[in-house]
Amino acid sequence: MKDKTIDYVLRATWQAVARMYNEEAAKYDATMATGFALLSLDKEDGTPSTTLGPKMGMEATSLTRTLKSMEERGLITRKKNPNDGRGVLIYLTEFGKEKRELSRTNVLKFNEKVKQHVTEEQLKNFMEVVEKINELILDKNIFNSTEKLQ
């Protein structure tokens, strides 16, 4: 374990999680990105397309591809934003709401399984560490430092 860097462990773990979700999503002719998008969309009031990318941490081109695929599959519809004619709101269709519930169930199942194998304290510590890493990154406090490596 001492040879593994923090970023290596984070990356390897995230890749394993993504692979797991993609394998499950493939059973329903979907992807993890589709499931994540379904969960990121407001169930009733629609979601502005401009807020979806940052919310999901996706680049515009990947998000555009994902949304196009979702629209083709009948999971979402796009409508002009009545409050801003330049914008578009994305709504879940009834089929999209069904698939959103399936995605939600799978996420909850993953969370429950993890909670069965780690203590509440371990999970709390993990969340604190991840939160601290995110703070350091958001504060641009990693590479702007004048501190030297030891």
C-alpha positions as YAML, in Angstrom:
chain: A
units: angstrom
residues:
- id: 1
  name: MET
  ca: [0.00, 0.00, 0.00]
- id: 2
  name: LYS
  ca: [2.86, 2.40, 0.70]
- id: 3
  name: ASP
  ca: [3.82, 2.48, -3.01]
- id: 4
  name: LYS
  ca: [0.35, 3.57, -4.13]
- id: 5
  name: THR
  ca: [-0.29, 7.28, -4.37]
- id: 6
  name: ILE
  ca: [-3.55, 8.87, -3.29]
- id: 7
  name: ASP
  ca: [-4.46, 9.80, -6.86]
- id: 8
  name: TYR
  ca: [-3.75, 6.23, -8.02]
- id: 9
  name: VAL
  ca: [-6.13, 4.78, -5.41]
- id: 10
  name: LEU
  ca: [-8.83, 7.34, -6.25]
- id: 11
  name: ARG
  ca: [-8.49, 6.75, -9.99]
- id: 12
  name: ALA
  ca: [-8.42, 2.94, -9.74]
- id: 13
  name: THR
  ca: [-11.41, 2.93, -7.40]
- id: 14
  name: TRP
  ca: [-13.42, 5.28, -9.61]
- id: 15
  name: GLN
  ca: [-12.60, 3.18, -12.69]
- id: 16
  name: ALA
  ca: [-13.79, 0.06, -10.86]
- id: 17
  name: VAL
  ca: [-17.02, 1.81, -9.82]
- id: 18
  name: ALA
  ca: [-17.59, 3.10, -13.36]
- id: 19
  name: ARG
  ca: [-16.95, -0.37, -14.82]
- id: 20
  name: MET
  ca: [-19.40, -1.90, -12.31]
- id: 21
  name: TYR
  ca: [-22.13, 0.64, -13.16]
- id: 22
  name: ASN
  ca: [-21.50, 0.30, -16.91]
- id: 23
  name: GLU
  ca: [-21.78, -3.50, -16.68]
- id: 24
  name: GLU
  ca: [-25.10, -3.15, -14.85]
- id: 25
  name: ALA
  ca: [-26.35, -0.42, -17.22]
- id: 26
  name: ALA
  ca: [-25.44, -2.56, -20.26]
- id: 27
  name: LYS
  ca: [-28.13, -5.04, -19.16]
- id: 28
  name: TYR
  ca: [-30.62, -2.27, -19.94]
- id: 29
  name: ASP
  ca: [-28.89, -1.03, -23.09]
- id: 30
  name: ALA
  ca: [-27.62, 2.04, -21.23]
- id: 31
  name: THR
  ca: [-24.44, 3.51, -19.79]
- id: 32
  name: MET
  ca: [-23.36, 4.90, -16.46]
- id: 33
  name: ALA
  ca: [-23.40, 8.40, -18.02]
- id: 34
  name: THR
  ca: [-27.04, 7.91, -19.00]
- id: 35
  name: GLY
  ca: [-27.97, 6.78, -15.49]
- id: 36
  name: PHE
  ca: [-26.09, 9.68, -13.95]
- id: 37
  name: ALA
  ca: [-27.82, 12.13, -16.28]
- id: 38
  name: LEU
  ca: [-31.22, 10.65, -15.41]
- id: 39
  name: LEU
  ca: [-30.47, 11.16, -11.71]
- id: 40
  name: SER
  ca: [-29.24, 14.72, -12.32]
- id: 41
  name: LEU
  ca: [-32.43, 15.86, -14.06]
- id: 42
  name: ASP
  ca: [-35.30, 17.33, -12.06]
- id: 43
  name: LYS
  ca: [-38.13, 14.80, -12.11]
- id: 44
  name: GLU
  ca: [-40.92, 17.31, -12.64]
- id: 45
  name: ASP
  ca: [-39.72, 20.82, -13.49]
- id: 46
  name: GLY
  ca: [-37.03, 20.11, -16.07]
- id: 47
  name: THR
  ca: [-33.40, 21.13, -15.86]
- id: 48
  name: PRO
  ca: [-31.62, 23.87, -17.84]
- id: 49
  name: SER
  ca: [-29.14, 22.23, -20.17]
- id: 50
  name: THR
  ca: [-26.49, 24.77, -19.14]
- id: 51
  name: THR
  ca: [-26.52, 23.60, -15.52]
- id: 52
  name: LEU
  ca: [-26.32, 19.91, -16.33]
- id: 53
  name: GLY
  ca: [-22.68, 19.76, -17.46]
- id: 54
  name: PRO
  ca: [-21.22, 21.38, -14.34]
- id: 55
  name: LYS
  ca: [-23.60, 19.39, -12.14]
- id: 56
  name: MET
  ca: [-22.37, 16.14, -13.68]
- id: 57
  name: GLY
  ca: [-18.76, 17.18, -14.17]
- id: 58
  name: MET
  ca: [-18.98, 16.40, -17.89]
- id: 59
  name: GLU
  ca: [-17.45, 18.19, -20.84]
- id: 60
  name: ALA
  ca: [-19.92, 19.80, -23.24]
- id: 61
  name: THR
  ca: [-19.20, 17.40, -26.12]
- id: 62
  name: SER
  ca: [-19.69, 14.29, -23.96]
- id: 63
  name: LEU
  ca: [-22.85, 15.74, -22.46]
- id: 64
  name: THR
  ca: [-24.21, 16.61, -25.92]
- id: 65
  name: ARG
  ca: [-23.61, 13.02, -27.10]
- id: 66
  name: THR
  ca: [-25.24, 11.59, -23.97]
- id: 67
  name: LEU
  ca: [-28.30, 13.85, -24.26]
- id: 68
  name: LYS
  ca: [-28.68, 13.11, -27.97]
- id: 69
  name: SER
  ca: [-28.62, 9.38, -27.26]
- id: 70
  name: MET
  ca: [-31.11, 9.81, -24.41]
- id: 71
  name: GLU
  ca: [-33.46, 11.80, -26.64]
- id: 72
  name: GLU
  ca: [-33.23, 9.17, -29.39]
- id: 73
  name: ARG
  ca: [-34.11, 6.47, -26.85]
- id: 74
  name: GLY
  ca: [-37.14, 8.45, -25.64]
- id: 75
  name: LEU
  ca: [-35.77, 9.12, -22.14]
- id: 76
  name: ILE
  ca: [-35.86, 12.93, -22.38]
- id: 77
  name: THR
  ca: [-37.43, 15.77, -24.31]
- id: 78
  name: ARG
  ca: [-36.07, 19.26, -24.82]
- id: 79
  name: LYS
  ca: [-38.23, 22.36, -24.65]
- id: 80
  name: LYS
  ca: [-37.47, 26.05, -24.90]
- id: 81
  name: ASN
  ca: [-37.07, 27.70, -21.52]
- id: 82
  name: PRO
  ca: [-40.14, 29.93, -21.09]
- id: 83
  name: ASN
  ca: [-38.13, 32.28, -18.84]
- id: 84
  name: ASP
  ca: [-35.16, 32.53, -21.22]
- id: 85
  name: GLY
  ca: [-35.82, 32.04, -24.92]
- id: 86
  name: ARG
  ca: [-32.15, 31.32, -25.55]
- id: 87
  name: GLY
  ca: [-32.11, 28.37, -23.16]
- id: 88
  name: VAL
  ca: [-33.42, 24.83, -23.26]
- id: 89
  name: LEU
  ca: [-34.99, 22.81, -20.46]
- id: 90
  name: ILE
  ca: [-34.56, 19.06, -20.41]
- id: 91
  name: TYR
  ca: [-37.49, 16.99, -19.15]
- id: 92
  name: LEU
  ca: [-37.74, 13.31, -18.34]
- id: 93
  name: THR
  ca: [-40.33, 11.38, -20.30]
- id: 94
  name: GLU
  ca: [-42.44, 8.75, -18.50]
- id: 95
  name: PHE
  ca: [-39.98, 6.15, -19.83]
- id: 96
  name: GLY
  ca: [-37.12, 8.30, -18.57]
- id: 97
  name: LYS
  ca: [-38.72, 8.48, -15.12]
- id: 98
  name: GLU
  ca: [-38.94, 4.67, -15.04]
- id: 99
  name: LYS
  ca: [-35.27, 4.34, -15.97]
- id: 100
  name: ARG
  ca: [-34.36, 7.06, -13.47]
- id: 101
  name: GLU
  ca: [-35.96, 4.97, -10.72]
- id: 102
  name: LEU
  ca: [-33.95, 1.94, -11.85]
- id: 103
  name: SER
  ca: [-30.75, 4.01, -11.72]
- id: 104
  name: ARG
  ca: [-31.68, 5.31, -8.28]
- id: 105
  name: THR
  ca: [-32.31, 1.78, -7.03]
- id: 106
  name: ASN
  ca: [-28.90, 0.64, -8.28]
- id: 107
  name: VAL
  ca: [-27.10, 3.57, -6.64]
- id: 108
  name: LEU
  ca: [-28.87, 2.89, -3.35]
- id: 109
  name: LYS
  ca: [-28.02, -0.82, -3.65]
- id: 110
  name: PHE
  ca: [-24.31, 0.04, -4.10]
- id: 111
  name: ASN
  ca: [-24.40, 2.40, -1.12]
- id: 112
  name: GLU
  ca: [-26.14, -0.19, 1.06]
- id: 113
  name: LYS
  ca: [-23.65, -2.91, 0.11]
- id: 114
  name: VAL
  ca: [-20.70, -0.66, 0.98]
- id: 115
  name: LYS
  ca: [-22.33, 0.25, 4.30]
- id: 116
  name: GLN
  ca: [-22.65, -3.46, 5.10]
- id: 117
  name: HIS
  ca: [-18.88, -3.85, 4.80]
- id: 118
  name: VAL
  ca: [-17.50, -0.67, 6.37]
- id: 119
  name: THR
  ca: [-18.25, 0.88, 9.71]
- id: 120
  name: GLU
  ca: [-20.05, 4.18, 10.07]
- id: 121
  name: GLU
  ca: [-16.79, 5.67, 11.36]
- id: 122
  name: GLN
  ca: [-14.81, 4.41, 8.35]
- id: 123
  name: LEU
  ca: [-17.38, 5.90, 6.00]
- id: 124
  name: LYS
  ca: [-17.35, 9.19, 7.90]
- id: 125
  name: ASN
  ca: [-13.54, 9.29, 7.71]
- id: 126
  name: PHE
  ca: [-13.63, 8.51, 3.99]
- id: 127
  name: MET
  ca: [-16.11, 11.33, 3.36]
- id: 128
  name: GLU
  ca: [-13.97, 13.76, 5.39]
- id: 129
  name: VAL
  ca: [-10.84, 12.85, 3.43]
- id: 130
  name: VAL
  ca: [-12.57, 13.16, 0.06]
- id: 131
  name: GLU
  ca: [-14.08, 16.49, 1.12]
- id: 132
  name: LYS
  ca: [-10.64, 17.77, 2.13]
- id: 133
  name: ILE
  ca: [-9.13, 16.65, -1.19]
- id: 134
  name: ASN
  ca: [-11.92, 18.47, -3.06]
- id: 135
  name: GLU
  ca: [-11.35, 21.61, -0.98]
- id: 136
  name: LEU
  ca: [-7.63, 21.57, -1.78]
- id: 137
  name: ILE
  ca: [-8.38, 21.20, -5.47]
- id: 138
  name: LEU
  ca: [-11.15, 23.82, -5.57]
- id: 139
  name: ASP
  ca: [-8.99, 26.28, -3.64]
- id: 140
  name: LYS
  ca: [-6.23, 25.65, -6.20]
- id: 141
  name: ASN
  ca: [-4.11, 24.79, -3.22]
- id: 142
  name: ILE
  ca: [-2.11, 21.94, -4.76]
- id: 143
  name: PHE
  ca: [0.25, 23.29, -7.42]
- id: 144
  name: ASN
  ca: [0.25, 26.97, -6.45]
- id: 145
  name: SER
  ca: [2.04, 26.20, -3.23]
- id: 146
  name: THR
  ca: [5.61, 27.31, -2.63]
- id: 147
  name: GLU
  ca: [6.16, 24.34, -0.34]
- id: 148
  name: LYS
  ca: [8.77, 21.86, -1.50]
- id: 149
  name: LEU
  ca: [8.33, 18.10, -1.61]
- id: 150
  name: GLN
  ca: [10.07, 16.25, 1.18]
...
